Short mmCIF file of C-alpha atoms in Angstrom, two decimals:
data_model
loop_
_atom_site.label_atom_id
_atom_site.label_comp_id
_atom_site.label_asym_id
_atom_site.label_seq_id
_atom_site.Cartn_x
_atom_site.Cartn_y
_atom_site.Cartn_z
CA UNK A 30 -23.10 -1.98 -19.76
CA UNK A 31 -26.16 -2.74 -21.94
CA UNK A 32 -29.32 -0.88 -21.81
CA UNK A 33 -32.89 -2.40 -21.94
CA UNK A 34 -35.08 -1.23 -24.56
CA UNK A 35 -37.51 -0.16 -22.63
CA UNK A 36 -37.17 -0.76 -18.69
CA UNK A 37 -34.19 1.64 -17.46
CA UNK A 38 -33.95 -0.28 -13.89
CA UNK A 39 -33.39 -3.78 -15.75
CA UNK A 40 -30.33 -2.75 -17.69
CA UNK A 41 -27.33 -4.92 -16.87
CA UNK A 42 -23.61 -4.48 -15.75
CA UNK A 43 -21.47 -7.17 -17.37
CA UNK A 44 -17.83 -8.58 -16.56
CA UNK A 45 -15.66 -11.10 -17.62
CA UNK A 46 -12.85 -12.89 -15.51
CA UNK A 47 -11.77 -16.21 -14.43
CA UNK A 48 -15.50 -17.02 -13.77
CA UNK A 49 -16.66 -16.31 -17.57
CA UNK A 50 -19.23 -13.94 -18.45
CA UNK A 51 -21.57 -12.79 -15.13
CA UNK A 52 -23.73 -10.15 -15.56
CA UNK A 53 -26.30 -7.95 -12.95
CA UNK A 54 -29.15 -6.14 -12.78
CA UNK A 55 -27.74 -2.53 -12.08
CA UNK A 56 -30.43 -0.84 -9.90
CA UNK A 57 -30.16 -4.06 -7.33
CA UNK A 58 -27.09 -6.31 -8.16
CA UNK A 59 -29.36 -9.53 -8.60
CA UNK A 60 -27.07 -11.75 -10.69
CA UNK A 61 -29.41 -12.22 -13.99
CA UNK A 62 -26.65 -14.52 -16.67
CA UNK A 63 -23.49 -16.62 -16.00
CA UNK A 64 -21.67 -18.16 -18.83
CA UNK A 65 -19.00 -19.67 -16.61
CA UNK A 66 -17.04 -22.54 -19.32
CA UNK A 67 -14.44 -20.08 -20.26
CA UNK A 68 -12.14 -17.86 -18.34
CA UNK A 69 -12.04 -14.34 -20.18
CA UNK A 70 -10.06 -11.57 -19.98
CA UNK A 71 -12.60 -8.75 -21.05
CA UNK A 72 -15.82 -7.86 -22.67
CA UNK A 73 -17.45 -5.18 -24.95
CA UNK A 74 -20.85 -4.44 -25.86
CA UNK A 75 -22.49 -2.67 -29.37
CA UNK A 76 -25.60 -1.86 -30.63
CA UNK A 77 -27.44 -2.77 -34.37
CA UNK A 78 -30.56 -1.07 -35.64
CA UNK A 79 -32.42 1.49 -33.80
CA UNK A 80 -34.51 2.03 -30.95
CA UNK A 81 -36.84 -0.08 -28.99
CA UNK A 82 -35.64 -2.78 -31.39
CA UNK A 83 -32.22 -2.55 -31.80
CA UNK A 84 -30.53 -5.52 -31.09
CA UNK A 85 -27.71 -5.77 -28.77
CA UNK A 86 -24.45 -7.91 -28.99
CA UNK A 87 -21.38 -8.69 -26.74
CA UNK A 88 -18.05 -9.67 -27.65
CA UNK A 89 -15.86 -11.65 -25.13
CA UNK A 90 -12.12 -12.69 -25.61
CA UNK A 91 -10.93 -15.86 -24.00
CA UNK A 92 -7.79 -16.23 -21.37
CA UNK A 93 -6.71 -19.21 -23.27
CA UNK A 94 -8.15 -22.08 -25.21
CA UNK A 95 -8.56 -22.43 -28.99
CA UNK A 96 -11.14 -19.89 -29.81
CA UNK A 97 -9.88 -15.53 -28.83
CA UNK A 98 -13.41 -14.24 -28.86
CA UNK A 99 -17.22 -15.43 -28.54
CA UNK A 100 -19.85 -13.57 -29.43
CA UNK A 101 -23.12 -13.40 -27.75
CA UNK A 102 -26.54 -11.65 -29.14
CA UNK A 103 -28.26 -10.32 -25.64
CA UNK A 104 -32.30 -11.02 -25.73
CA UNK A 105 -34.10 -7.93 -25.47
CA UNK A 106 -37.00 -9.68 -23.53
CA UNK A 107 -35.50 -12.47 -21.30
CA UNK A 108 -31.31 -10.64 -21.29
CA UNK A 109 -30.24 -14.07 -21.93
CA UNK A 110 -26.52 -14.01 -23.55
CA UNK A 111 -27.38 -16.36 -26.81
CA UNK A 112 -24.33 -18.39 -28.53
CA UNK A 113 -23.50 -16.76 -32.02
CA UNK A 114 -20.21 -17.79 -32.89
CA UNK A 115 -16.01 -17.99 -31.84
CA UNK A 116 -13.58 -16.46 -34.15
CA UNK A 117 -9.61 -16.57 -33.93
CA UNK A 118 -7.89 -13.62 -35.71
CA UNK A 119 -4.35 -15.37 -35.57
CA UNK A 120 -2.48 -12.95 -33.91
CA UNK A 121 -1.40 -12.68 -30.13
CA UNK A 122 -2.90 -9.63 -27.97
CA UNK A 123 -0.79 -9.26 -24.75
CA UNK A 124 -2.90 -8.23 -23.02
CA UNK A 125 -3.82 -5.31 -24.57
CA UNK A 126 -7.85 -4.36 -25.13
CA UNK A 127 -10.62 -4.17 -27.93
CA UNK A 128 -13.60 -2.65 -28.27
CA UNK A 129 -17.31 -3.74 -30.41
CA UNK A 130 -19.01 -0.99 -32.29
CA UNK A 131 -21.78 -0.81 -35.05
CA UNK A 132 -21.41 0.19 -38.64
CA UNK A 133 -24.62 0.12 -40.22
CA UNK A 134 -25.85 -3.62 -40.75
CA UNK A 135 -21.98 -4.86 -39.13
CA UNK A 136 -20.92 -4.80 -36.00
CA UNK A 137 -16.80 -3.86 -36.14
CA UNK A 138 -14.04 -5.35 -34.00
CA UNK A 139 -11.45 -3.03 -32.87
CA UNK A 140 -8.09 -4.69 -31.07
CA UNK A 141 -5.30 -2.56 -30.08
CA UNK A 142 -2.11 -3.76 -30.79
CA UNK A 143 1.60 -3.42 -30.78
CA UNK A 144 1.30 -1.18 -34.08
CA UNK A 145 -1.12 0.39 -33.32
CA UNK A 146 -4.81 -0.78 -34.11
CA UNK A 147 -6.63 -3.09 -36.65
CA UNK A 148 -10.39 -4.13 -36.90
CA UNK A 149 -12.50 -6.77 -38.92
CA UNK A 150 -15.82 -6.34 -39.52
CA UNK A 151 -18.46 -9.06 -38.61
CA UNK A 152 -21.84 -9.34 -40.61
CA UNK A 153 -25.08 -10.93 -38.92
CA UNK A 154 -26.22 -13.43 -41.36
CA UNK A 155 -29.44 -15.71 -40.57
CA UNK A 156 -26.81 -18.80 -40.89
CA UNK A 157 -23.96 -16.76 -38.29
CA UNK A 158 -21.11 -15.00 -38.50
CA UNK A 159 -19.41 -13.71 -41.34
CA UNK A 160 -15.70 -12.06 -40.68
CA UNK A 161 -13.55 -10.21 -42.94
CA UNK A 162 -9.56 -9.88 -42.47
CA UNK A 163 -8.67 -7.79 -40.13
CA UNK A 164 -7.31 -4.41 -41.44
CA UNK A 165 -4.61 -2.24 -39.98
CA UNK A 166 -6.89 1.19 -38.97
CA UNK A 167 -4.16 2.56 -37.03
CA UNK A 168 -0.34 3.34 -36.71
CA UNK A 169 1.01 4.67 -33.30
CA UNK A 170 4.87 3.67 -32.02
CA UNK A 171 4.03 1.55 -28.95
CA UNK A 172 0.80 0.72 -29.92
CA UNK A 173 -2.52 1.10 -27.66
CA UNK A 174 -3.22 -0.59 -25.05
CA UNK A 175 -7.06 0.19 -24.52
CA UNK A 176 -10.15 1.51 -26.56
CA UNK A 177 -13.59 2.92 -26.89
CA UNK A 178 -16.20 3.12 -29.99
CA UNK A 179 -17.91 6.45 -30.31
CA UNK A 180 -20.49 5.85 -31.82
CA UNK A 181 -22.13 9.24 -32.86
CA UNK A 182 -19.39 9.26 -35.15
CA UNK A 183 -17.97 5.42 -35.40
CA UNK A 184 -14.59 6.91 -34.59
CA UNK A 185 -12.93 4.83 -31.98
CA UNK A 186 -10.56 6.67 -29.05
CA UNK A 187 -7.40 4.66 -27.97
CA UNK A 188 -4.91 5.30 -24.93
CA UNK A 189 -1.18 4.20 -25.79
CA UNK A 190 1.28 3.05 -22.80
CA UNK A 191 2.42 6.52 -22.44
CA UNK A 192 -1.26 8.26 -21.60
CA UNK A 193 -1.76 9.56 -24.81
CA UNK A 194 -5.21 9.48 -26.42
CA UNK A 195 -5.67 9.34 -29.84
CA UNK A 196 -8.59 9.59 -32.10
CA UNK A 197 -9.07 7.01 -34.86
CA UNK A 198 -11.17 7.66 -37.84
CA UNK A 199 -11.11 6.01 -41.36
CA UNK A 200 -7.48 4.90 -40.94
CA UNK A 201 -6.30 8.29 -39.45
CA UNK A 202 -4.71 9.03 -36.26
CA UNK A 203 -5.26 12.00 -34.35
CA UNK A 204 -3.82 13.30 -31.06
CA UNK A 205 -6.67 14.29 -28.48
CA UNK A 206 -5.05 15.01 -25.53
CA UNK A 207 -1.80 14.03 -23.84
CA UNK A 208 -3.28 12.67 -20.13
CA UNK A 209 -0.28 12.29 -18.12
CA UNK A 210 -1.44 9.13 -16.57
CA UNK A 211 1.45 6.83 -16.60
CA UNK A 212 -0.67 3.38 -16.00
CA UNK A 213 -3.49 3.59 -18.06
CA UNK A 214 -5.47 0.41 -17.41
CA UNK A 215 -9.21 1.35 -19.31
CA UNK A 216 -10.54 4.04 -21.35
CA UNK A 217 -14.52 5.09 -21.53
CA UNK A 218 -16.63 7.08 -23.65
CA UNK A 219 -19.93 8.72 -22.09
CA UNK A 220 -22.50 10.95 -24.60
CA UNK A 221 -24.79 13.59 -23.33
CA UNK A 222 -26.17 16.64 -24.50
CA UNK A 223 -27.35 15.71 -27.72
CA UNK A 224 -30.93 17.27 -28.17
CA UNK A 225 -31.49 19.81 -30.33
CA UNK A 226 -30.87 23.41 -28.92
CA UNK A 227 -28.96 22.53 -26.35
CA UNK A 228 -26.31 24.77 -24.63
CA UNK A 229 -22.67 24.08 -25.94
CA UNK A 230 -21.01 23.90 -22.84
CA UNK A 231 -23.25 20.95 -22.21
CA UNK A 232 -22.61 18.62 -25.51
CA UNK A 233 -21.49 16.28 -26.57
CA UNK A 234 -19.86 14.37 -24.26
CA UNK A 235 -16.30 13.21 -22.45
CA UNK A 236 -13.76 10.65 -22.69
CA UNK A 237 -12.60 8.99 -19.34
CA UNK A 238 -9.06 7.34 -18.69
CA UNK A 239 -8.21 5.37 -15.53
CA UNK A 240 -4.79 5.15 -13.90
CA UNK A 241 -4.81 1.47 -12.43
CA UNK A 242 -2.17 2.11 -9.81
CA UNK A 243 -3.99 5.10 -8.07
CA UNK A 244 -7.97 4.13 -9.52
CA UNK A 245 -7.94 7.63 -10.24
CA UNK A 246 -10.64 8.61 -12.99
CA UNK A 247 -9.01 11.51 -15.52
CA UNK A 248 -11.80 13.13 -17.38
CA UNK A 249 -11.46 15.29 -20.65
CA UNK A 250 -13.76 16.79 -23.21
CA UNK A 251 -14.70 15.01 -26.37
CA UNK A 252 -14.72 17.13 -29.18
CA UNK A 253 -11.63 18.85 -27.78
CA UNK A 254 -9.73 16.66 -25.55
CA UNK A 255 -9.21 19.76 -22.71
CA UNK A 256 -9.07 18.64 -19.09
CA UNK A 257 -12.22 17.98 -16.86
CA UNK A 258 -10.82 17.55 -14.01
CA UNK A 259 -10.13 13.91 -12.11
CA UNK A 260 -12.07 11.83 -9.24
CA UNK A 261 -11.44 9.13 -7.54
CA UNK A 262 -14.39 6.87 -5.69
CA UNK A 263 -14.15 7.54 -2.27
CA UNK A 264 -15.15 5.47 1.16
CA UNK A 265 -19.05 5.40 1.40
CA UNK A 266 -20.65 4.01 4.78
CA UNK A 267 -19.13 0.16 5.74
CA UNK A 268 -17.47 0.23 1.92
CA UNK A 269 -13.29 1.22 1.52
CA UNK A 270 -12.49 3.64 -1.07
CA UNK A 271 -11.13 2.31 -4.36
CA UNK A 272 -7.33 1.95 -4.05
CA UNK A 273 -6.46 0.05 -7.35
CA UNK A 274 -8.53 -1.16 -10.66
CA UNK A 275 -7.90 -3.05 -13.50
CA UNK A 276 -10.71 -2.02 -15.46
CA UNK A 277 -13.36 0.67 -16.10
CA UNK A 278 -16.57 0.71 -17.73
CA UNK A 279 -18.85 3.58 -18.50
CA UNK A 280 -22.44 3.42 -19.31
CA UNK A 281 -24.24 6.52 -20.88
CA UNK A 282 -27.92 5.86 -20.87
CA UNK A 283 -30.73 5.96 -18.63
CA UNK A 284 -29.66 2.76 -16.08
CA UNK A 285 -32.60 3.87 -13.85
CA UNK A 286 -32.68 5.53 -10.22
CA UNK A 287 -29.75 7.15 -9.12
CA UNK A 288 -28.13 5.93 -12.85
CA UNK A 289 -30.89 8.29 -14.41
CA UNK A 290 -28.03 9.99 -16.24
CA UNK A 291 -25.36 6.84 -16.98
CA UNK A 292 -22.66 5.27 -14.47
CA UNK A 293 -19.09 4.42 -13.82
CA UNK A 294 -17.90 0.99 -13.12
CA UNK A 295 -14.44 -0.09 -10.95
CA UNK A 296 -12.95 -3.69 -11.08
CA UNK A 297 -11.17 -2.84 -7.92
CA UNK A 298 -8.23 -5.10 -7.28
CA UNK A 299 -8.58 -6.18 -3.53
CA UNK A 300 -9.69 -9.87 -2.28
CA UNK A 301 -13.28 -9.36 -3.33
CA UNK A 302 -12.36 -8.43 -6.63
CA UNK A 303 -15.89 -6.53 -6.46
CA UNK A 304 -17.52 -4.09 -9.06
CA UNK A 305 -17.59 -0.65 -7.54
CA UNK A 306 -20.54 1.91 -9.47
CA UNK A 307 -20.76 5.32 -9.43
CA UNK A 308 -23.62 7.50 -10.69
CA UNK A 309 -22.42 9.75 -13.64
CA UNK A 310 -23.83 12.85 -12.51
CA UNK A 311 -22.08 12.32 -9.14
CA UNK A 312 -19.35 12.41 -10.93
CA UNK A 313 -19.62 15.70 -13.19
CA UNK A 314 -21.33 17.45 -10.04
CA UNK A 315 -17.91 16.42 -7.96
CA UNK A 316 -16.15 18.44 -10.91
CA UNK A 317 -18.60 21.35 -11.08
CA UNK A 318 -19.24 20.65 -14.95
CA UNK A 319 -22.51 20.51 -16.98
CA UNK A 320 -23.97 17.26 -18.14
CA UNK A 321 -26.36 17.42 -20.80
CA UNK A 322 -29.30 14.91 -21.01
CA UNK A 323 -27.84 11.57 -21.43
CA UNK A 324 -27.68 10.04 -25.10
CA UNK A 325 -29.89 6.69 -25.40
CA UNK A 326 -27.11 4.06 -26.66
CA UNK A 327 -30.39 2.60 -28.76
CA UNK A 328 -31.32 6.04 -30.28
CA UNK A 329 -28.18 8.34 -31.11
CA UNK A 330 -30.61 10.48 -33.27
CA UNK A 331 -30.86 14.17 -31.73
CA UNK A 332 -34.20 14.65 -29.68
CA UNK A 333 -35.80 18.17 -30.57
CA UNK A 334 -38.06 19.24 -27.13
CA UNK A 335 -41.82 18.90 -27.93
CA UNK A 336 -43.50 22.60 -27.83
CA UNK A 337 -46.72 23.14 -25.77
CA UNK A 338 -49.55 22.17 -27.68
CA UNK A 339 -53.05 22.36 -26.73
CA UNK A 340 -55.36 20.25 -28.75
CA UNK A 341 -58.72 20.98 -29.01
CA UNK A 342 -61.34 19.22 -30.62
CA UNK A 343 -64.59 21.15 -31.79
CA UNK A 344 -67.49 19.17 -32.84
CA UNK A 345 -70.14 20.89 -34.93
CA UNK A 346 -73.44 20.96 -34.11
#
């Protein structure tokens, strides 16, 4: 998902497939970019600077062809997916995921691997893109197969084969939470609850892992990894319920409307292949836990509440 800067209803969905890169307006599905030369096999989306202007950037990876990923800098104004580069990091990916976060004036490239993780950071220079070699950040038997950047912290959260999430934080691996699911096909990261003064039980935030062979959404706490309980999206008026998916997205934000407070997002495997969203607080209200107020993506500073003020202006005579 990507946010607009300022107009919650025109933030956009994205996907990538055999088609290339299509992306929608969330509230109302109208198809707003397609960057259809390539067939991809996933996408990820990041954040640089702050605020209003912060500037937004996707990373795609290619099914095949010479070039693994393109990169894409998303205009704030028109959402237009601008060219900024390819880049081919050498080494095969079967299949497995990656995720784009920010790290000050970079953005960071995580790929899971069979190992375990590595990541390469990419600098914005007025000229294009500047990569370092990729660095082993990680070290897990099996590998990971899927990933998500938190970026309160810049810590990124990986799911291995076996369900297990891990933690990964300047090159240190730490168990979260074993999940039990025994097909993990995506992991997402939503925050909430960030403003100042607000209750515990409603910060910071939860990690979501989806088993692909049921489309069953397993939801834990993020600081401490403890179960939240699961969901699955059910049959709504002439739409089926989800059966399978092959990939989840979550987008913590304001999307607009009934995605006030952030959304879920299905690739359900069936012959439409279709994007099936879900509004976040439909989900946490279908597990009877607290949601803080969503985190803005652009903004991760914490929001104190304004006091009552009156202001009153007395003019001598």
């Amino acid at each position: 998902m990507w946010s607009h800067p300022t107009l919650p209803f025109n933030g956009l969905v994205i996907a990538a497939g055999e088609a290339g890169l299509v992306a929608w307006n969330i509230e109302d599905g109208t198809e707003v970019v397609r960057n259809d030369h390539s067939p991809l096999d996933g996408v990820s989306v990041a954040y640089l600077g702050s605020g209003t202007q912060a500037q937004g950037y996707a990373a795609a990876r290619t099914a095949g062809g010479e070039a693994d990923y393109i990169f894409y800098e998303i205009d704030n104004v028109s959402r237009e997916f601008n060219f900024l580069s390819t880049a081919s990091f050498g080494e095969g990916h079967e299949g497995r995921g990656f995720c784009l976060g920010g790290n000050g004036d970079a953005l960071v490239l995580h790929e899971m691997t069979q190992t375990g993780s590595r990541s390469t950071n990419i600098v914005i220079n007025p000229g294009g893109l500047a990569f370092s070699e990729p660095v082993a950040t990680g070290t897990h038997k099996g590998g990971f197969t899927h990933c998500a950047v938190d970026e309160l912290n810049g810590a990124t959260v990986a799911v291995s084969a076996l369900g297990e999430v891990y933690r990964i934080e300047n090159g240190s691996l730490s168990l979260l939470v074993s999940t039990g699911v025994s097909n993990p096909a995506g992991i997402g990261l939503a925050l909430n609850g960030l403003a100042d003064e607000m209750p515990e039980d409603q910060c910071c935030g939860q990690i979501a892992v989806l088993d692909g062979a049921s489309a069953v959404i397993h939801l834990f706490d993020r600081e401490d990894g403890h179960a939240l309980g699961a969901v699955r999206m059910a049959a709504s008026f002439d739409v089926e319920a989800v059966a399978s998916a092959s990939a989840l997205g979550i987008g913590y934000g304001n999307f607009g409307a009934v995605y006030r407070d952030g959304l879920v997002a299905l690739a359900t495997e069936d012959q439409d292949s279709a994007l099936r969203l879900a509004p976040f607080n439909g989900v946490m209200d279908a597990l009877a836990q607290p949601l803080g107020e969503t985190a803005n993506p652009r903004d991760l500073t914490p929001q104190g509440e304004e006091g009552f003020v009156i202001d009153v202006e007395i003019v001598k005579p």
